[in-house]
Coordinates of C-alpha atoms in Angstrom, one line a residue:
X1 CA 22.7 8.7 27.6
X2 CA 23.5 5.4 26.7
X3 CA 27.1 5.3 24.5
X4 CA 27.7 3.3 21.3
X5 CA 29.7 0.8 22.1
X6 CA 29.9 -3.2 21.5
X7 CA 27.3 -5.0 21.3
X8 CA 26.2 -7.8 23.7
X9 CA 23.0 -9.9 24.3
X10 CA 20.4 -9.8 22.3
X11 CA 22.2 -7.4 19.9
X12 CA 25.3 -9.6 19.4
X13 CA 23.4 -12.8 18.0
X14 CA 21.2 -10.8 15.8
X15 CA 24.6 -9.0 14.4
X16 CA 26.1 -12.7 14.1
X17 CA 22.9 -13.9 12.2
X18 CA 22.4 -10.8 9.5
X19 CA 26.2 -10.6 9.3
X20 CA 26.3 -12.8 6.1
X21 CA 23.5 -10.4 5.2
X22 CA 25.6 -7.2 5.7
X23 CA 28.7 -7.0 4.5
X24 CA 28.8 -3.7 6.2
X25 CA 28.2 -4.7 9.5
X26 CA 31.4 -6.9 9.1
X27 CA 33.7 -4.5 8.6
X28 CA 35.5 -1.7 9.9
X29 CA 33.6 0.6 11.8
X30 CA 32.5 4.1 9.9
X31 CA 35.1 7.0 10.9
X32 CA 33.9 8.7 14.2
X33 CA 34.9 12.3 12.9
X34 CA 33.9 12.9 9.6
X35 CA 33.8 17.0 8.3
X36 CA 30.6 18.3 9.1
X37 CA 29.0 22.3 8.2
X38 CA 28.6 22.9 11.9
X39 CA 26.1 24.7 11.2
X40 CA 23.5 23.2 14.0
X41 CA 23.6 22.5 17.3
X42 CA 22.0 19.1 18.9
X43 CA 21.3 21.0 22.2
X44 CA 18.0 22.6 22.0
X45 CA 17.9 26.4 21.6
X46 CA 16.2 28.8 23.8
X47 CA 13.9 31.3 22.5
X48 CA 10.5 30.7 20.4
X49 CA 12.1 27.3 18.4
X50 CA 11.8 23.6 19.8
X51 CA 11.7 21.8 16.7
X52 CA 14.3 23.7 15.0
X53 CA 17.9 24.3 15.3
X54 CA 20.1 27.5 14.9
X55 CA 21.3 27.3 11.3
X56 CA 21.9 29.5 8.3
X57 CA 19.8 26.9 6.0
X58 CA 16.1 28.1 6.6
X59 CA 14.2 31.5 6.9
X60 CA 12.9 32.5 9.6
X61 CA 9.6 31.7 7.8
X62 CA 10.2 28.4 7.1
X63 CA 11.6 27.7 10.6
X64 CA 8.4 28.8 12.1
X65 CA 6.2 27.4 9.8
X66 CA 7.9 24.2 10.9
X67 CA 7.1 24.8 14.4
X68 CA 3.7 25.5 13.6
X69 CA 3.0 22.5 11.2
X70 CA 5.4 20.0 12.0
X71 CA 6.2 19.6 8.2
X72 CA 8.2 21.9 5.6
X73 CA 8.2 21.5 1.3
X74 CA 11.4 22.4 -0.4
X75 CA 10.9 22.6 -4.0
X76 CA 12.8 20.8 -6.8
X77 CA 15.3 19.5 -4.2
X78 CA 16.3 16.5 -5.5
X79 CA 17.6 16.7 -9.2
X80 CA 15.9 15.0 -12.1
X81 CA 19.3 12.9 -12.6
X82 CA 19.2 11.4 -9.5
X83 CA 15.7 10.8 -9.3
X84 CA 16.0 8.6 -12.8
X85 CA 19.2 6.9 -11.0
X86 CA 16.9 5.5 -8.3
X87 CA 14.0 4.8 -10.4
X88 CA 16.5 3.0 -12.1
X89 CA 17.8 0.8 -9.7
X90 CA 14.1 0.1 -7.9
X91 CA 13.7 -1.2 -11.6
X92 CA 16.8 -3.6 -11.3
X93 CA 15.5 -4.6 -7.8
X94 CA 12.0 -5.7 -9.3
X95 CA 13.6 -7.8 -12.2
X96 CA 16.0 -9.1 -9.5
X97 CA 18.7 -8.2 -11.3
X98 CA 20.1 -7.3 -8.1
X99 CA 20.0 -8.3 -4.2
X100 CA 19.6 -6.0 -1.5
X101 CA 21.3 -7.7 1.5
X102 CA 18.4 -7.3 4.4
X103 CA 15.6 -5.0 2.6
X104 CA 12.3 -6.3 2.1
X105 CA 10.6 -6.5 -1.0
X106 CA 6.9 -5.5 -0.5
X107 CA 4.7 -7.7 -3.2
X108 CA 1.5 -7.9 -4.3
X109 CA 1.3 -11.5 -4.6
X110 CA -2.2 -11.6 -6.9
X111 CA -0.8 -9.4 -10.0
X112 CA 2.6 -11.6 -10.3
X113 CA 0.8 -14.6 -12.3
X114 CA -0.4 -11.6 -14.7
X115 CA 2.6 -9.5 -14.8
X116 CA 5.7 -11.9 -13.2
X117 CA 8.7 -10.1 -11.8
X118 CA 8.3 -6.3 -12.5
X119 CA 7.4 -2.9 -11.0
X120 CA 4.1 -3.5 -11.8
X121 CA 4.1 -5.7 -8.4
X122 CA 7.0 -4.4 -6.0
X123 CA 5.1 -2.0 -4.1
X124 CA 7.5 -0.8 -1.6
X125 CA 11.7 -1.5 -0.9
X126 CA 12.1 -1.0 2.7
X127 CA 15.5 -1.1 4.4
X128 CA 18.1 -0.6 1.3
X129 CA 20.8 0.8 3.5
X130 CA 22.2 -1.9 1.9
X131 CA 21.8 -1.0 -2.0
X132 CA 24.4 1.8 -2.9
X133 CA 23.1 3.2 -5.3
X134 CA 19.5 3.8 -3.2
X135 CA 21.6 5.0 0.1
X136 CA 22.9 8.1 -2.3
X137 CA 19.8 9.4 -1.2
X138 CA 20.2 9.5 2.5
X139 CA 23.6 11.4 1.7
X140 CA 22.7 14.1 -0.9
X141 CA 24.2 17.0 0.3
X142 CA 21.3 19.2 -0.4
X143 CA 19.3 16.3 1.5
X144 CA 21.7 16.5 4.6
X145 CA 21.6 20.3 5.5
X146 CA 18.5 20.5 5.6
X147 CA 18.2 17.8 7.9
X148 CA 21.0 19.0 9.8
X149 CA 18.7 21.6 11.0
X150 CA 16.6 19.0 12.7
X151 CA 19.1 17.0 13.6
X152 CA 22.1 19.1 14.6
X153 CA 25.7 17.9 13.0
X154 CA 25.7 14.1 13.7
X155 CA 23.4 12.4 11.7
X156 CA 22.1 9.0 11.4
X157 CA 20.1 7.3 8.5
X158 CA 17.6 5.4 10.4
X159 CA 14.9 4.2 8.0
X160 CA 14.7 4.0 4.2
X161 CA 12.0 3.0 1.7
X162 CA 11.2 3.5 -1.6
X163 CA 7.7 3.3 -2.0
X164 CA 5.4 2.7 -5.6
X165 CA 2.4 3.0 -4.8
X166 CA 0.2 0.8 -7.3
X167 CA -3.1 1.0 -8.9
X168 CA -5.6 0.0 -6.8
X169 CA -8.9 2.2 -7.0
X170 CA -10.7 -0.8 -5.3
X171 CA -9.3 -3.1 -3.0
X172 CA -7.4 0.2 -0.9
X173 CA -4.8 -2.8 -0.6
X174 CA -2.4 0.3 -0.8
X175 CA -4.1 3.3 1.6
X176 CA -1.9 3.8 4.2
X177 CA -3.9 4.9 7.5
X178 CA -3.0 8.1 9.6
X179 CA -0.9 7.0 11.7
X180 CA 2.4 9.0 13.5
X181 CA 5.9 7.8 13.0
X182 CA 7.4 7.9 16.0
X183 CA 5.3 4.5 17.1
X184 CA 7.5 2.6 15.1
X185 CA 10.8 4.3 16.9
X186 CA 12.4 3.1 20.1
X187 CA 14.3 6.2 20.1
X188 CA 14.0 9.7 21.6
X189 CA 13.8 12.3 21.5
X190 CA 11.2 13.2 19.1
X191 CA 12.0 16.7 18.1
X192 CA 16.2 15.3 17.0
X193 CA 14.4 12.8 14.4
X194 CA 13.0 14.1 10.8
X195 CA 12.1 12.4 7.6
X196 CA 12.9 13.4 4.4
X197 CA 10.6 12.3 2.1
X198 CA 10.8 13.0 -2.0
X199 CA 8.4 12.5 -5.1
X200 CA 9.8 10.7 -7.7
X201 CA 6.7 11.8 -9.9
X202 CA 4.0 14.6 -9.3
X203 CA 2.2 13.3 -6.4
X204 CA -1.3 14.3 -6.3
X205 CA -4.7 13.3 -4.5
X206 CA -5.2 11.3 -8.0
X207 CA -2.7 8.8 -7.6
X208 CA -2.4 9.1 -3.6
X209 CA -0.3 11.7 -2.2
X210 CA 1.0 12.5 1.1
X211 CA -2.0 13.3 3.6
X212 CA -0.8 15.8 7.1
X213 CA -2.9 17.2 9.8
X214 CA -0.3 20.6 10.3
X215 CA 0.1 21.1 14.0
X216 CA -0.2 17.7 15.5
X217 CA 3.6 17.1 15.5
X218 CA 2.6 19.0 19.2
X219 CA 0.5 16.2 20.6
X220 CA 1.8 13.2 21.8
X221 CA 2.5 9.6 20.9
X222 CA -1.3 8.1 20.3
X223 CA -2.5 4.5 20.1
X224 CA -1.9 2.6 17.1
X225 CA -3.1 -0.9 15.4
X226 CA -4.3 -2.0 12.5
X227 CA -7.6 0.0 11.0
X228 CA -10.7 -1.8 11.6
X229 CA -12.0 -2.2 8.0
X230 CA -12.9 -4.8 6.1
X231 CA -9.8 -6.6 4.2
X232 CA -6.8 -7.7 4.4
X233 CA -4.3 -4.9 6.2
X234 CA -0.8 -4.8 4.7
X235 CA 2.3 -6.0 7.3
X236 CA 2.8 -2.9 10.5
X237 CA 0.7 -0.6 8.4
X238 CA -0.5 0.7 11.7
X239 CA -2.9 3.3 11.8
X240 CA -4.3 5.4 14.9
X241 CA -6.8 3.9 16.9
X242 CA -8.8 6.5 17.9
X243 CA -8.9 9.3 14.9
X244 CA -10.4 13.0 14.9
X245 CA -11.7 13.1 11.6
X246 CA -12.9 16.6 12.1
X247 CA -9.1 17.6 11.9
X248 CA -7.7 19.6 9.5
X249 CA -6.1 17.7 6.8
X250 CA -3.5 19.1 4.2
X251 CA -2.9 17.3 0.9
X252 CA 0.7 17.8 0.0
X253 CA 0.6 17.6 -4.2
X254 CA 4.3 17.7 -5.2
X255 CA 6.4 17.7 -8.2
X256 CA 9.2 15.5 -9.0
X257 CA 12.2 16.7 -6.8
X258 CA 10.0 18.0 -4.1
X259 CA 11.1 17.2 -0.7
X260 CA 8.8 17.5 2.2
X261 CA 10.8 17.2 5.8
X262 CA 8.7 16.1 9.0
X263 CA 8.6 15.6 12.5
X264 CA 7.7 11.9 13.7
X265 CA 4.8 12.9 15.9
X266 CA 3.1 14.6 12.4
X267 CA -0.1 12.5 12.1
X268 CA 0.1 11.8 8.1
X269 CA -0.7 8.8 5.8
X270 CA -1.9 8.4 1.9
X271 CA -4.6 7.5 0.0
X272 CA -5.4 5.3 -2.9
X273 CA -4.2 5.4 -6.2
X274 CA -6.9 5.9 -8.7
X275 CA -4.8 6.1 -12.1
X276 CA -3.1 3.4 -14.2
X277 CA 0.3 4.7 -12.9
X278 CA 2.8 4.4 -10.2
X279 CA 3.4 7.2 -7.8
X280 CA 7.1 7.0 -6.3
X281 CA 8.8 8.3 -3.4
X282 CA 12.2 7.6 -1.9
X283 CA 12.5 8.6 2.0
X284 CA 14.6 8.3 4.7
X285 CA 14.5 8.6 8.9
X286 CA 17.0 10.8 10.1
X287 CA 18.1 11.3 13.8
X288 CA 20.8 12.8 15.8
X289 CA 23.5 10.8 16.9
X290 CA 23.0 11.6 20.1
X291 CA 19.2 10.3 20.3
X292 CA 19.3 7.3 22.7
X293 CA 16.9 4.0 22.7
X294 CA 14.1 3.4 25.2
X295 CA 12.9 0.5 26.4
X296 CA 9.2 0.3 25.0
X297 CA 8.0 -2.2 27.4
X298 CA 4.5 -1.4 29.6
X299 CA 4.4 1.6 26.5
X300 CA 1.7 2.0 23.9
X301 CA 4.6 0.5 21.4
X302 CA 4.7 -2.7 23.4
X303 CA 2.8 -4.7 20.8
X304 CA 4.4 -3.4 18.1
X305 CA 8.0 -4.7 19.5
X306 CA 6.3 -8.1 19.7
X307 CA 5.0 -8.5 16.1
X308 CA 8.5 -7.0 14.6
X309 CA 9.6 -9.8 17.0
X310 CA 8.0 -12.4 15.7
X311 CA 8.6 -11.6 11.9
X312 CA 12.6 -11.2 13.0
X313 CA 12.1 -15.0 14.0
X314 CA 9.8 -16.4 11.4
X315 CA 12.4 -15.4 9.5
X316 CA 16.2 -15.5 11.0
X317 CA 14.9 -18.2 13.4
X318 CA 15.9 -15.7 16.5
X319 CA 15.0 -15.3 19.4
X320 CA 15.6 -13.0 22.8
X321 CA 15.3 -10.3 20.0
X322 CA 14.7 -6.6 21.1
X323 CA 13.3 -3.7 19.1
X324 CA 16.5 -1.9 19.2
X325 CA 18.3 -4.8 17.8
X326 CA 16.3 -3.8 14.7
X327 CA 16.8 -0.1 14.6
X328 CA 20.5 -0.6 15.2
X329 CA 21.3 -3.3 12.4
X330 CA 19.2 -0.9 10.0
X331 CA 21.3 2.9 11.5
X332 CA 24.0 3.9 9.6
X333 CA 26.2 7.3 10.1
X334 CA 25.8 9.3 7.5
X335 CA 27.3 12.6 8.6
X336 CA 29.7 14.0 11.9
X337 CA 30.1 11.6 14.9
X338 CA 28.4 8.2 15.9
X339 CA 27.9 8.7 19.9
X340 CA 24.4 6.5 20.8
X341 CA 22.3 5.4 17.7

């Protein structure tokens, strides 16, 4: 494995560009050793569990209904309080009240003449490591040892979003195609990354809940590109190119608080939201520490590194950019020891 170290190349003049961007990433480095539950090991087990670690955290029901379906619900989770913390601070975002150093704003540009600055357009924050009050999330307690059982002990927030899924019973501007998460990952391995992913609201097939096929966290890493139908596709909404629609298919209705955790090879997506409301959800990427990058060159993920690429350019004006250099501006240690991420 590959150890956290300084960075050079590529890595150093990204850091040197977002570092006005970050105040984080100018300062001193996060404590190597911070107190952890111990409770998981990041060495696989032997015995009948691959994609879950010894802990005293889950059931032995839960544990193997993980390794059967790749995805686990934990109910009322996440309290109401924090819930209406971030809701309220994805509110202060959308008036641009406040900046969020590095995230993008997802917009539908067409409603802002009729509605101007307001959650009614903001369809997704992505990246708010930066946003303290939205990174609570990715350090809840209850949040963390449940994905320390994934994980093991040494944890890394790897992805967030905040996602508000608007009206849109027509255009399916919004429908997010199956698709597994992994493709957008440079890291491995798969079974040491999870996301934890929360409702803000009841999430229902109504107003476009989360959509799983249970098991296929056991295949591998699939083909991806943008879906084939008519319309404009949003940004690296990928989407699997070839997909077995005679698969079983699970919609996950949830109530506010609900927490479903899932492997990166789960194939998954969401459908459209039919009512007048929003449906939230605030979700993270976890992965071990000790999860090392790949180079994703001559791999199915090869065009993917190029269009993240060119957006990193269009807008920082760099180049000699890698895919890493992304992941490792976005990581951030949120429990035990930083050793690779």
């Amino acid at each position: 494995m590959e150890q956290h170290g300084k960075q050079s190349g590529p890595a150093a003049r990204l850091d040197a560009i977002l570092r006005h961007l970050s105040p984080r990433l100018g300062a001193t480095p996060a404590p190597t050793s911070v107190p952890t539950s111990a409770q998981a090991s990041a060495v696989p087990q032997p015995g009948n569990f691959c994609y879950t670690l010894d802990n005293d955290v889950l059931t032995t029901e839960q544990r193997q209904f993980y390794e059967d379906n790749g995805y686990l619900l934990i109910k009322k989770l996440v309290s109401d309080e924090d819930i209406e913390r971030f809701r309220k601070e994805f509110i202060r975002i959308c008036k641009k009240e406040v900046s969020v150093p590095g995230a993008m704003i997802m917009k539908d540009e067409s409603l802002r003449s009729q509605y101007g600055q307001s959650e009614k357009v903001v369809n997704k924050v992505q990246d708010f490591q930066e946003d303290e009050e939205l990174f609570r999330y990715c350090t809840l307690p209850e949040v963390l040892k449940y994905v320390e059982c994934f994980t093991g002990p040494n944890i890394m927030a790897m992805h967030t979003m905040l996602i508000n899924k608007l009206p849109d019973s027509d255009k399916q501007t919004f429908l997010h195609p199956m698709h597994q998460d992994l493709h957008y990952f440079p890291f491995r391995p798969a079974a040491r990354i999870v996301c934890a992913w929360t409702a803000m609201e009841r999430a229902d097939q109504d107003n476009g809940c989360l959509v799983v096929q249970p098991g296929t966290h056991k295949e591998p890493l699939k083909p991806h590109s943008y879906p084939k139908q008519e319309g404009k596709a949003n940004k690296l909404f990928h989407g699997l190119l070839d997909e077995d629609e005679k698969s079983p298919r699970v919609h996950l209705v949830m109530e506010k608080g609900d927490t479903v955790f899932f492997h990166p090879l789960l194939i998954h997506g969401s459908g459209i939201n039919k009512t007048s409301g929003f449906r939230k959800s605030i979700s993270c990427h976890f992965a071990s520490s000790e999860c090392y990058y790949i180079d994703v060159k001559d791999t199915t993920q090869e065009h993917l590194e190029k269009e993240v690429v060119e957006m990193v350019h269009k807008k920082y004006n760099m180049t000699s950019v890698e895919l890493r250099d992304v992941w490792e501006f976005r990581a951030r240690l949120v429990q035990g020891e930083r050793i690779n991420l």
